mmCIF file of C-alpha atoms in Angstrom:
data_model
loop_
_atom_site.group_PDB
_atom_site.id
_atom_site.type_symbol
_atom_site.label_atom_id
_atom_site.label_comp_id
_atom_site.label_asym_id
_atom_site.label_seq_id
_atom_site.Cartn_x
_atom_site.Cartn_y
_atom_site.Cartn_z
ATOM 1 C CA UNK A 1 0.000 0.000 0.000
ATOM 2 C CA UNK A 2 2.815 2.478 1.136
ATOM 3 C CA UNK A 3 4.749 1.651 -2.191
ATOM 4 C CA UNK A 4 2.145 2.464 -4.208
ATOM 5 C CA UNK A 5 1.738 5.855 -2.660
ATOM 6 C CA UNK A 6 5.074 6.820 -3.133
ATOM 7 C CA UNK A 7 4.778 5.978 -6.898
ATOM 8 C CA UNK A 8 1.825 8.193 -7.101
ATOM 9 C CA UNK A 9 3.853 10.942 -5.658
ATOM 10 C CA UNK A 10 6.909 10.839 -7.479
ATOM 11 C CA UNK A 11 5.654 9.755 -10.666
ATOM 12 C CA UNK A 12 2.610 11.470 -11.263
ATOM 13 C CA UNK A 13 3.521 15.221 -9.575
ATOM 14 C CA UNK A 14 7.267 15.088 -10.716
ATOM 15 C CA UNK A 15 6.050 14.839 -14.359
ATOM 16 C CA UNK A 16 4.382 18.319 -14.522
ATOM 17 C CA UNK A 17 8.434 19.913 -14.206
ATOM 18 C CA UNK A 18 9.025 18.523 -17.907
ATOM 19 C CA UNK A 19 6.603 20.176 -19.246
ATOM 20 C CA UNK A 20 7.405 23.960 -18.063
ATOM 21 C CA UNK A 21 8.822 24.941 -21.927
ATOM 22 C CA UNK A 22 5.177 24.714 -22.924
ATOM 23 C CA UNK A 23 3.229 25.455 -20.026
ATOM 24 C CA UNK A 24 2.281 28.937 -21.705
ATOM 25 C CA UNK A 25 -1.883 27.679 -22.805
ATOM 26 C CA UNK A 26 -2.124 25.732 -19.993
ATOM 27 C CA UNK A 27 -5.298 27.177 -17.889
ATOM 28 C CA UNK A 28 -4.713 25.909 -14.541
ATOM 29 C CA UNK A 29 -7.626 24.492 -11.946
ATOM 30 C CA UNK A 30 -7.401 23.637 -8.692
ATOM 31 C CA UNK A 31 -8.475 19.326 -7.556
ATOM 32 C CA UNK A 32 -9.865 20.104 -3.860
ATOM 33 C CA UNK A 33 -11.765 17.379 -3.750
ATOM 34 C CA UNK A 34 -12.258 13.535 -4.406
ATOM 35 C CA UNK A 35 -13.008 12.823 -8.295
ATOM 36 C CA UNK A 36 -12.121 16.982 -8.763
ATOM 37 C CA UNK A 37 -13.897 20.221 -8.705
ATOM 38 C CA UNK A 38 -17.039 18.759 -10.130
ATOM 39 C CA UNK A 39 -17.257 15.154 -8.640
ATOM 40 C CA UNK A 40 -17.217 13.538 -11.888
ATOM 41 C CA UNK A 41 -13.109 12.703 -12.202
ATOM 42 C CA UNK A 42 -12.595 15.106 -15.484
ATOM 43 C CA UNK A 43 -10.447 18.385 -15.099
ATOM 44 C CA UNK A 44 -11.544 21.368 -16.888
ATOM 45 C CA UNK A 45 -7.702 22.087 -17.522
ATOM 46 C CA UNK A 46 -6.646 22.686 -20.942
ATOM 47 C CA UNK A 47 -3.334 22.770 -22.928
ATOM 48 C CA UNK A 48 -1.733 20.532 -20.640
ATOM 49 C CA UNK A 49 -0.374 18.405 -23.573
ATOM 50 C CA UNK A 50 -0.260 20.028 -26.545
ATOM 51 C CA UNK A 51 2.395 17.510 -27.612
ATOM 52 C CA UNK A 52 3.491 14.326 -26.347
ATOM 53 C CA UNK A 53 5.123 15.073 -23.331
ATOM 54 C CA UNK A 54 8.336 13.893 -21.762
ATOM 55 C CA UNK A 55 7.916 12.689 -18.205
ATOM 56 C CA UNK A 56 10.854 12.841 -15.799
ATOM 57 C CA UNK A 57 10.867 12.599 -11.778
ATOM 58 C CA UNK A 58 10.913 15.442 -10.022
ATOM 59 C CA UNK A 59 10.549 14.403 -5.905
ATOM 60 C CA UNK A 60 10.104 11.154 -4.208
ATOM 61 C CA UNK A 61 8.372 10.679 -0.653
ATOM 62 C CA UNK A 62 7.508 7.660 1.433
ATOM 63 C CA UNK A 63 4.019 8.915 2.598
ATOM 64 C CA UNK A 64 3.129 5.860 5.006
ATOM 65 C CA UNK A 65 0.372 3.335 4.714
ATOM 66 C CA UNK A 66 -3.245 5.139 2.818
ATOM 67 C CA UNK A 67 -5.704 4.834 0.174
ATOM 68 C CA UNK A 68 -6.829 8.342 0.040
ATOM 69 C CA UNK A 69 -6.882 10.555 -2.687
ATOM 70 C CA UNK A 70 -5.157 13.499 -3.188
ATOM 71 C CA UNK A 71 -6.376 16.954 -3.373
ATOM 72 C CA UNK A 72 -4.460 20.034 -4.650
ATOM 73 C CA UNK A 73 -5.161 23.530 -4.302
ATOM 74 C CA UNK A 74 -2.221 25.783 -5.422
ATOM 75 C CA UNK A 75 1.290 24.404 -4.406
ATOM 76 C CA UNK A 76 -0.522 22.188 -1.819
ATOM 77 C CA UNK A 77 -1.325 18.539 -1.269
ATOM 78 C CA UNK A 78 -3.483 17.219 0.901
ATOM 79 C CA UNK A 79 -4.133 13.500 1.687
ATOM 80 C CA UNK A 80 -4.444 11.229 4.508
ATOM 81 C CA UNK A 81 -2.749 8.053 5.666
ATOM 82 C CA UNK A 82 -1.185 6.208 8.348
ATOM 83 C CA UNK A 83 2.243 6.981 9.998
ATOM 84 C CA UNK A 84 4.136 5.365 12.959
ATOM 85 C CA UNK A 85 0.529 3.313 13.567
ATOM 86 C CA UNK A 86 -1.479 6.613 14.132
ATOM 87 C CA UNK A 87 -3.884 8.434 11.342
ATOM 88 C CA UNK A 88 -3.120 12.222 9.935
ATOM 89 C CA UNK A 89 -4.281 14.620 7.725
ATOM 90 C CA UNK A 90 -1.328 15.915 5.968
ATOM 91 C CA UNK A 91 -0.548 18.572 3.491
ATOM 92 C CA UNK A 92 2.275 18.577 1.223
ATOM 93 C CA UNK A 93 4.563 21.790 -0.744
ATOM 94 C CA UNK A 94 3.638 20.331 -4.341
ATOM 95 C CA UNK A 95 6.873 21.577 -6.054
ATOM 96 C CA UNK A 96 9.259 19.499 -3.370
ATOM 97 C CA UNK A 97 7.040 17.096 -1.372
ATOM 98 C CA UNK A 98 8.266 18.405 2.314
ATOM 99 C CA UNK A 99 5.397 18.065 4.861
ATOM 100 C CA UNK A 100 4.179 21.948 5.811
ATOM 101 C CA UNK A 101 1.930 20.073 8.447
ATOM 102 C CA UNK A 102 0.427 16.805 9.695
ATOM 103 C CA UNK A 103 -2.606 16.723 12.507
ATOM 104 C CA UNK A 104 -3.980 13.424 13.932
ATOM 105 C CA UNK A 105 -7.049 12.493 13.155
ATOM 106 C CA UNK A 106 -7.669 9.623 15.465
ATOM 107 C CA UNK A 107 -5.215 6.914 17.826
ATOM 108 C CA UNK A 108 -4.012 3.653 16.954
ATOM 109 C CA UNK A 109 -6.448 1.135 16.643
ATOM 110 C CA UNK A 110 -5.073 -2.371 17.182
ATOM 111 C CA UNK A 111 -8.249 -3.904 15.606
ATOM 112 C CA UNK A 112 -8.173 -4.602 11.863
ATOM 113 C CA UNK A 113 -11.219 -4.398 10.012
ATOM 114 C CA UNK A 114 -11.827 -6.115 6.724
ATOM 115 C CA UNK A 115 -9.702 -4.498 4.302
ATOM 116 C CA UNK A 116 -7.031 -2.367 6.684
ATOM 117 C CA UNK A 117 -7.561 0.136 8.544
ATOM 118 C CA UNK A 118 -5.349 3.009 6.478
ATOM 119 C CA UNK A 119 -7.791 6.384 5.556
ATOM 120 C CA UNK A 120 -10.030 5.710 2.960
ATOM 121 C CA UNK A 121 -11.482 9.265 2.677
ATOM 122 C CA UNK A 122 -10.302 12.275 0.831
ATOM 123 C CA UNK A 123 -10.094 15.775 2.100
ATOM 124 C CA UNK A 124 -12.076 18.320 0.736
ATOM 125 C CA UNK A 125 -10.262 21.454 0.720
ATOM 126 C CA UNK A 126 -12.891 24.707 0.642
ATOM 127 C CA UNK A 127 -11.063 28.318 0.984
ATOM 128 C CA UNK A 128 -9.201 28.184 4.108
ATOM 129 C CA UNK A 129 -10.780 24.866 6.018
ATOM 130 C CA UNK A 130 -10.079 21.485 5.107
ATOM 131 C CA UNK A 131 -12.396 18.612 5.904
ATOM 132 C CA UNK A 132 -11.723 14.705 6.727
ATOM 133 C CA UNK A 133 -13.557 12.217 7.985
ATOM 134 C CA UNK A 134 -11.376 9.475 9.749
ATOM 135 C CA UNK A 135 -11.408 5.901 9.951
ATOM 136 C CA UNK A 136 -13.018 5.555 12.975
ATOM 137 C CA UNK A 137 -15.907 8.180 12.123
ATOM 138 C CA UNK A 138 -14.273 11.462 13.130
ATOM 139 C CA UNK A 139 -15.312 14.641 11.131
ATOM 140 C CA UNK A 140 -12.593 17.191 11.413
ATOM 141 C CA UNK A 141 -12.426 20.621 10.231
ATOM 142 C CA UNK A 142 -8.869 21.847 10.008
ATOM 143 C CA UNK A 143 -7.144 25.212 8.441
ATOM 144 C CA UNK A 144 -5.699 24.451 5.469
ATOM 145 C CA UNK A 145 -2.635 26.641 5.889
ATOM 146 C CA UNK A 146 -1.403 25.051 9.021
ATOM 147 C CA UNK A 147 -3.319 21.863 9.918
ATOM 148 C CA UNK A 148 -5.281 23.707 12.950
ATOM 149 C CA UNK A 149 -8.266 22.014 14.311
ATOM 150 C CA UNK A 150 -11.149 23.893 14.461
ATOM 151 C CA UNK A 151 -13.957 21.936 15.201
ATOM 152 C CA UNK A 152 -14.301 18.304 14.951
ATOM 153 C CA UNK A 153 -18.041 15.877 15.390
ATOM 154 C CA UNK A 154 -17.756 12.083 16.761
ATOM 155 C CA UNK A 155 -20.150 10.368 14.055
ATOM 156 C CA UNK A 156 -20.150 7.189 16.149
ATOM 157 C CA UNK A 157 -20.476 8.693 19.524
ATOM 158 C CA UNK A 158 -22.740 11.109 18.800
ATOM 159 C CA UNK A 159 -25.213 9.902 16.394
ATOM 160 C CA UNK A 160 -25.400 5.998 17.458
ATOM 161 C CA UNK A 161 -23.653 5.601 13.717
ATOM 162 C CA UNK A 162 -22.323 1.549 13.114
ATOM 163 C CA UNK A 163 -19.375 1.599 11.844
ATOM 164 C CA UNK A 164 -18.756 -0.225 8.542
ATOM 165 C CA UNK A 165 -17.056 -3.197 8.192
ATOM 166 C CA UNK A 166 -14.879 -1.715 5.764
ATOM 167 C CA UNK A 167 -14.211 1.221 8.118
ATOM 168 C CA UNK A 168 -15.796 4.681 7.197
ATOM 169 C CA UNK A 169 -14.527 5.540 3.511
ATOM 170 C CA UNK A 170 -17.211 8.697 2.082
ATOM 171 C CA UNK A 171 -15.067 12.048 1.633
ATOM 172 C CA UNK A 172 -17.201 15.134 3.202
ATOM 173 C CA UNK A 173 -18.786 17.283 0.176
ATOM 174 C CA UNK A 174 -19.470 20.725 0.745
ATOM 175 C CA UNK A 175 -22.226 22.391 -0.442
ATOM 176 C CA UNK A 176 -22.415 26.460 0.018
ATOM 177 C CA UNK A 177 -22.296 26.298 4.065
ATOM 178 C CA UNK A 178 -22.729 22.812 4.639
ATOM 179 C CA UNK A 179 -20.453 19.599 4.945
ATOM 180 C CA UNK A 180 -22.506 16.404 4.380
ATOM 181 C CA UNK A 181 -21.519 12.943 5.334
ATOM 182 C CA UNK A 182 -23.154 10.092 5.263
ATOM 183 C CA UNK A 183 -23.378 9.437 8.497
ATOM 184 C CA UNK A 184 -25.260 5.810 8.945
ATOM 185 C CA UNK A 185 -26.854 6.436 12.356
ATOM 186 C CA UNK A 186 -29.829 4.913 13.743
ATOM 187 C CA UNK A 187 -33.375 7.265 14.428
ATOM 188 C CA UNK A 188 -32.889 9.640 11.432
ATOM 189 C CA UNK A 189 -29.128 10.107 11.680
ATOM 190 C CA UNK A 190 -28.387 7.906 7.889
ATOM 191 C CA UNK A 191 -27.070 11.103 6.350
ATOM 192 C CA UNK A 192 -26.540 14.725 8.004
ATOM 193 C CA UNK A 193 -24.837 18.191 7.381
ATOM 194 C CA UNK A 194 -23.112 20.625 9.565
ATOM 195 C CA UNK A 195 -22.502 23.727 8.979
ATOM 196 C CA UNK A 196 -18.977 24.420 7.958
ATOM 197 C CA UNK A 197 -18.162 26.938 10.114
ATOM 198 C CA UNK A 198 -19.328 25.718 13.371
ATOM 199 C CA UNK A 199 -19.651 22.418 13.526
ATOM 200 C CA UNK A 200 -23.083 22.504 14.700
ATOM 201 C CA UNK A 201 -25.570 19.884 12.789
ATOM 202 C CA UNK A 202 -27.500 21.390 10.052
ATOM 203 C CA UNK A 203 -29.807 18.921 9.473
ATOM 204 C CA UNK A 204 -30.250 14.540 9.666
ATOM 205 C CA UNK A 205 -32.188 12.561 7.574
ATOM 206 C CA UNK A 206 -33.115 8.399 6.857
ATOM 207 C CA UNK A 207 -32.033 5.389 8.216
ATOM 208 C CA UNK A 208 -30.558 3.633 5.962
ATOM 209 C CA UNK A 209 -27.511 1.677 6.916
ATOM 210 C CA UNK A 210 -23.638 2.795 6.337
ATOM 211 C CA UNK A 211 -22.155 2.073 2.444
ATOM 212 C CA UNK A 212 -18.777 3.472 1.317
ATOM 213 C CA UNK A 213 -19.333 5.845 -0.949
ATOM 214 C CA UNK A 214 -18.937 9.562 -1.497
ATOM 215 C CA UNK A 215 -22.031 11.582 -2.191
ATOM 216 C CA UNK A 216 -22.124 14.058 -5.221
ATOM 217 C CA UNK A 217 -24.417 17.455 -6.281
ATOM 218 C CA UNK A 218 -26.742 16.995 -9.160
ATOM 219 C CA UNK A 219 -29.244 19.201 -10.562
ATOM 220 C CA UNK A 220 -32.129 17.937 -12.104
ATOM 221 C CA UNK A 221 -34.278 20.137 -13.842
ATOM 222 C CA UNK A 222 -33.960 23.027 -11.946
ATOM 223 C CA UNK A 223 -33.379 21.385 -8.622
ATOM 224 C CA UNK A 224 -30.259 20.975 -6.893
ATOM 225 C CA UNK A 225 -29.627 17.322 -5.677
ATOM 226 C CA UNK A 226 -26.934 15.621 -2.905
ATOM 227 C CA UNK A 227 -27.093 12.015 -4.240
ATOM 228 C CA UNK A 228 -25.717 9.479 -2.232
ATOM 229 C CA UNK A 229 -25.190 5.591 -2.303
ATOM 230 C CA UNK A 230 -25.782 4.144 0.845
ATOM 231 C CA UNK A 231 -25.791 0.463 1.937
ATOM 232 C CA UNK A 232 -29.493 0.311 0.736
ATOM 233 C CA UNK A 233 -28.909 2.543 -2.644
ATOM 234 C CA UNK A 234 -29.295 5.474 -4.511
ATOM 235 C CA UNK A 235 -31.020 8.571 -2.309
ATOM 236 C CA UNK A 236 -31.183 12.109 -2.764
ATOM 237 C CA UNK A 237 -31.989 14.310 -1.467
ATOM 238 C CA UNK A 238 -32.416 18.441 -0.766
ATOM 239 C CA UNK A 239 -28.984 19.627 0.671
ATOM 240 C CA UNK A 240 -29.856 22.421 2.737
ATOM 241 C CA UNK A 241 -32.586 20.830 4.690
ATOM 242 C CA UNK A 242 -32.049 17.206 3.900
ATOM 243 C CA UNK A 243 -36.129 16.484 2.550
ATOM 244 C CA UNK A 244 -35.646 13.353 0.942
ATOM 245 C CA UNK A 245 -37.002 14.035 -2.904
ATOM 246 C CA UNK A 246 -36.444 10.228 -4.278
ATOM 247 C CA UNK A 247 -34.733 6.789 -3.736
ATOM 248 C CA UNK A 248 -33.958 3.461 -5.547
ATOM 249 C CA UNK A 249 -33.042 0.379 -3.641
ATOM 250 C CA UNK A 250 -29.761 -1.375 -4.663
ATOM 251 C CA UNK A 251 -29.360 -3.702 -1.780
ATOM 252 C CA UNK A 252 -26.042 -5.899 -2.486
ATOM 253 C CA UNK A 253 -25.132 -8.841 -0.370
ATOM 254 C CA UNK A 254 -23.159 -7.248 1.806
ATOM 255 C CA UNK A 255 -24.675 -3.853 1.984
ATOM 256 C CA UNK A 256 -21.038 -2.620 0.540
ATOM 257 C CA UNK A 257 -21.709 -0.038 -2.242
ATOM 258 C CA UNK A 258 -18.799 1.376 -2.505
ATOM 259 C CA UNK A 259 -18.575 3.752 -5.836
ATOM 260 C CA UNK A 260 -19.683 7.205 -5.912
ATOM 261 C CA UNK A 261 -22.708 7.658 -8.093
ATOM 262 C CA UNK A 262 -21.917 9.134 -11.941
ATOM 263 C CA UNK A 263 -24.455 11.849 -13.023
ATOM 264 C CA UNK A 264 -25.164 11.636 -16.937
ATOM 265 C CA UNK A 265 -27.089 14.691 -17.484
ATOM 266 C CA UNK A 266 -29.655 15.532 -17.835
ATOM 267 C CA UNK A 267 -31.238 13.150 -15.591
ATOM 268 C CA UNK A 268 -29.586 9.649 -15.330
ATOM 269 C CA UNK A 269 -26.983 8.193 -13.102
ATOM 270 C CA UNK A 270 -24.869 4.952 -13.558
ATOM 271 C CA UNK A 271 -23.928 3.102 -10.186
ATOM 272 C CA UNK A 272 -22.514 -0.509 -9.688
ATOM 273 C CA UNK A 273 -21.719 -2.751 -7.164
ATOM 274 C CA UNK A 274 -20.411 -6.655 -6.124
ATOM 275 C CA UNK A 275 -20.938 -9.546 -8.531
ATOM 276 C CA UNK A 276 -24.718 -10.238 -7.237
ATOM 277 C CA UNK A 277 -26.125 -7.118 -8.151
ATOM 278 C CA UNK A 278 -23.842 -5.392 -11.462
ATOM 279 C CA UNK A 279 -23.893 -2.072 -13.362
ATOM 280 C CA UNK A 280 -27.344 -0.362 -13.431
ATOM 281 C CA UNK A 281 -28.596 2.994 -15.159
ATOM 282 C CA UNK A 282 -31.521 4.700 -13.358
ATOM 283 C CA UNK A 283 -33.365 7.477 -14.935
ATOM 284 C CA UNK A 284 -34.954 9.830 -12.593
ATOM 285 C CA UNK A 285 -38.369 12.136 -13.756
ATOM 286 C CA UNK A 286 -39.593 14.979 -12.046
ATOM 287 C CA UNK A 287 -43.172 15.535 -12.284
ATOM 288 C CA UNK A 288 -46.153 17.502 -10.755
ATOM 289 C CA UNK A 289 -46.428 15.111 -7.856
ATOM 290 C CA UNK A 290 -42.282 14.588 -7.505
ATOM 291 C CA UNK A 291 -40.059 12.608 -9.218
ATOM 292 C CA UNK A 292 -40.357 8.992 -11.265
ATOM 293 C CA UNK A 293 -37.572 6.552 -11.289
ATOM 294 C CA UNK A 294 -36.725 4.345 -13.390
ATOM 295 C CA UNK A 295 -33.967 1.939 -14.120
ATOM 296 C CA UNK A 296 -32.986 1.508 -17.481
ATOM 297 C CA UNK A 297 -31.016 -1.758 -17.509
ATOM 298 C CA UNK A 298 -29.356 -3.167 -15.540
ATOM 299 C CA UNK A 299 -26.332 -6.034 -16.150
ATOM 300 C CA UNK A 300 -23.117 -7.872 -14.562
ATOM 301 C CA UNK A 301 -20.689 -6.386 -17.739
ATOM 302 C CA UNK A 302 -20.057 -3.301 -15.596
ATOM 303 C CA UNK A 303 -19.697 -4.733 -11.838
ATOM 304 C CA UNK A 304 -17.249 -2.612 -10.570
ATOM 305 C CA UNK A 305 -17.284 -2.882 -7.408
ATOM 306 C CA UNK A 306 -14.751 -0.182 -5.790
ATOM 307 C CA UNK A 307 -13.603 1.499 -8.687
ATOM 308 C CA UNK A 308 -15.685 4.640 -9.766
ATOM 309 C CA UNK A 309 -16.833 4.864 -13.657
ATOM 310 C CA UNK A 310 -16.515 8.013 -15.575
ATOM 311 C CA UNK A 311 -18.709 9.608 -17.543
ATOM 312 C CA UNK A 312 -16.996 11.523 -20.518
#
């Protein structure tokens, strides 16, 4: 795991030096977030390559034991991951890979869950705050210049969430003043937002239980949509006061959707899952009384099961 996150950093960030000579059309946008600024894993970035580039190392770091993402806002990285058997939040100086500052997110836990226990989240970086959710179900807000907590929420603790058996994996989204998790507590507590600032709880909504994936924003018509995939499938909902507008069940064997839902607009989304369920695209209606939905097939070609699809 470790190895592969030092190949990610050395490899993949030391090839934008090569390319300075023709760096002149290249329109530059931030990645603050898992799958980019949009959610959908495509970068509006253009000129990159306007010629096959040459790729040459420019850093190396051994960045300890993770599977989070990265996200980059200027000459920053931030990611997550394990060192000396304790969890951090860490942000990196993109142009030599020297730490600027690393905060703990939660102690070492002995136990190991099914798959590891190294971060699964990504932060989401929003002006100056940046937000992670730990393993063990710990929402942080930190200051993205030097790793400062300012607030932080116990999802377990406080909310009566059960913890996945995959450990808790769904990076925060922000929407205008609100983080939203997917929380997967009991009494109303399935998915909730707080509002950025404060920390104090916005609003909680449904019961369904726990998946592992990352929620997105989606507008149908001409209403704005959080969309998440929990254990018992597709939900969305209003994101500044949580009303639940629609749902479709996708209840796996396991309860272990994992992949983040991929909007095709103007109204369909594409989400998979294990081997027993498979790929399925839902189309979703709104109508006088609500919304209609659909699937429109459904098949075991496109079962990926951790792996989010793109849509390009």
């Amino acid at each position: 795991m470790s190895t592969a996150r030092t190949a990610l950093f050395a490899i993949v960030l030391g090839a934008l030096p090569a390319l300075a000579q023709d760096w002149s059309h290249w329109q530059w946008t931030d990645w603050p977030q898992w799958l980019g600024p949009h959610r959908n894993g495509i970068s509006p970035e253009t000129g990159l390559f306007g010629k096959v580039p040459s790729f040459r190392e420019s850093w190396r770091v051994h960045a300890g034991q993770g599977s989070s993402g990265l996200s980059v806002v200027g000459d920053r990285l931030y990611t997550m991951y394990i060192h000396s058997g304790e969890e951090y939040a860490v942000c990196l100086d993109a142009r030599n890979g020297e730490v600027i500052w690393r905060t703990r997110t939660t102690g070492n836990d002995p136990s190991e869950p099914r798959g590891g226990r190294s971060p699964r989240a990504t932060p989401t970086v929003d002006g100056k705050m940046v937000y992670v959710l730990s393993t063990r179900g710990r929402l942080l807000a930190l200051d993205s210049q030097f790793g400062t907590q300012r607030w932080s929420r116990n999802i377990v603790r406080d909310f009566d969430s059960v913890r996945p058996n995959r450990i808790f994996a769904a990076s925060p989204l922000v929407n205008r003043n609100l983080v939203l998790i997917e929380a997967g507590g009991k009494s109303g507590h399935s998915l909730m937002a707080f509002d950025k600032i404060s920390g104090e709880t916005a609003w909680t909504t449904g019961s369904d239980e726990r998946g592992h994936s990352s929620p997105i924003i989606a507008t149908i018509g001409q209403t704005r949509q959080a969309v998440f995939f929990t254990g018992f499938g597709l939900i969305a909902v209003a994101p500044q006061k949580g009303r639940v507008l629609w749902q479709y069940p996708y209840i796996t064997s396991q309860s272990t959707n994992v992949v983040t839902p991929v909007f095709i607009p103007p109204n369909r989304f594409f989400i998979s899952s294990s081997s027993d369920m498979g790929g399925s695209l839902v189309e979703v209606t709104a109508t006088d009384k609500g919304y209609e939905v659909a699937e429109v097939w459904r098949n075991k070609n496109m079962r990926n099961h951790a792996a989010t699809s793109n849509y390009y």
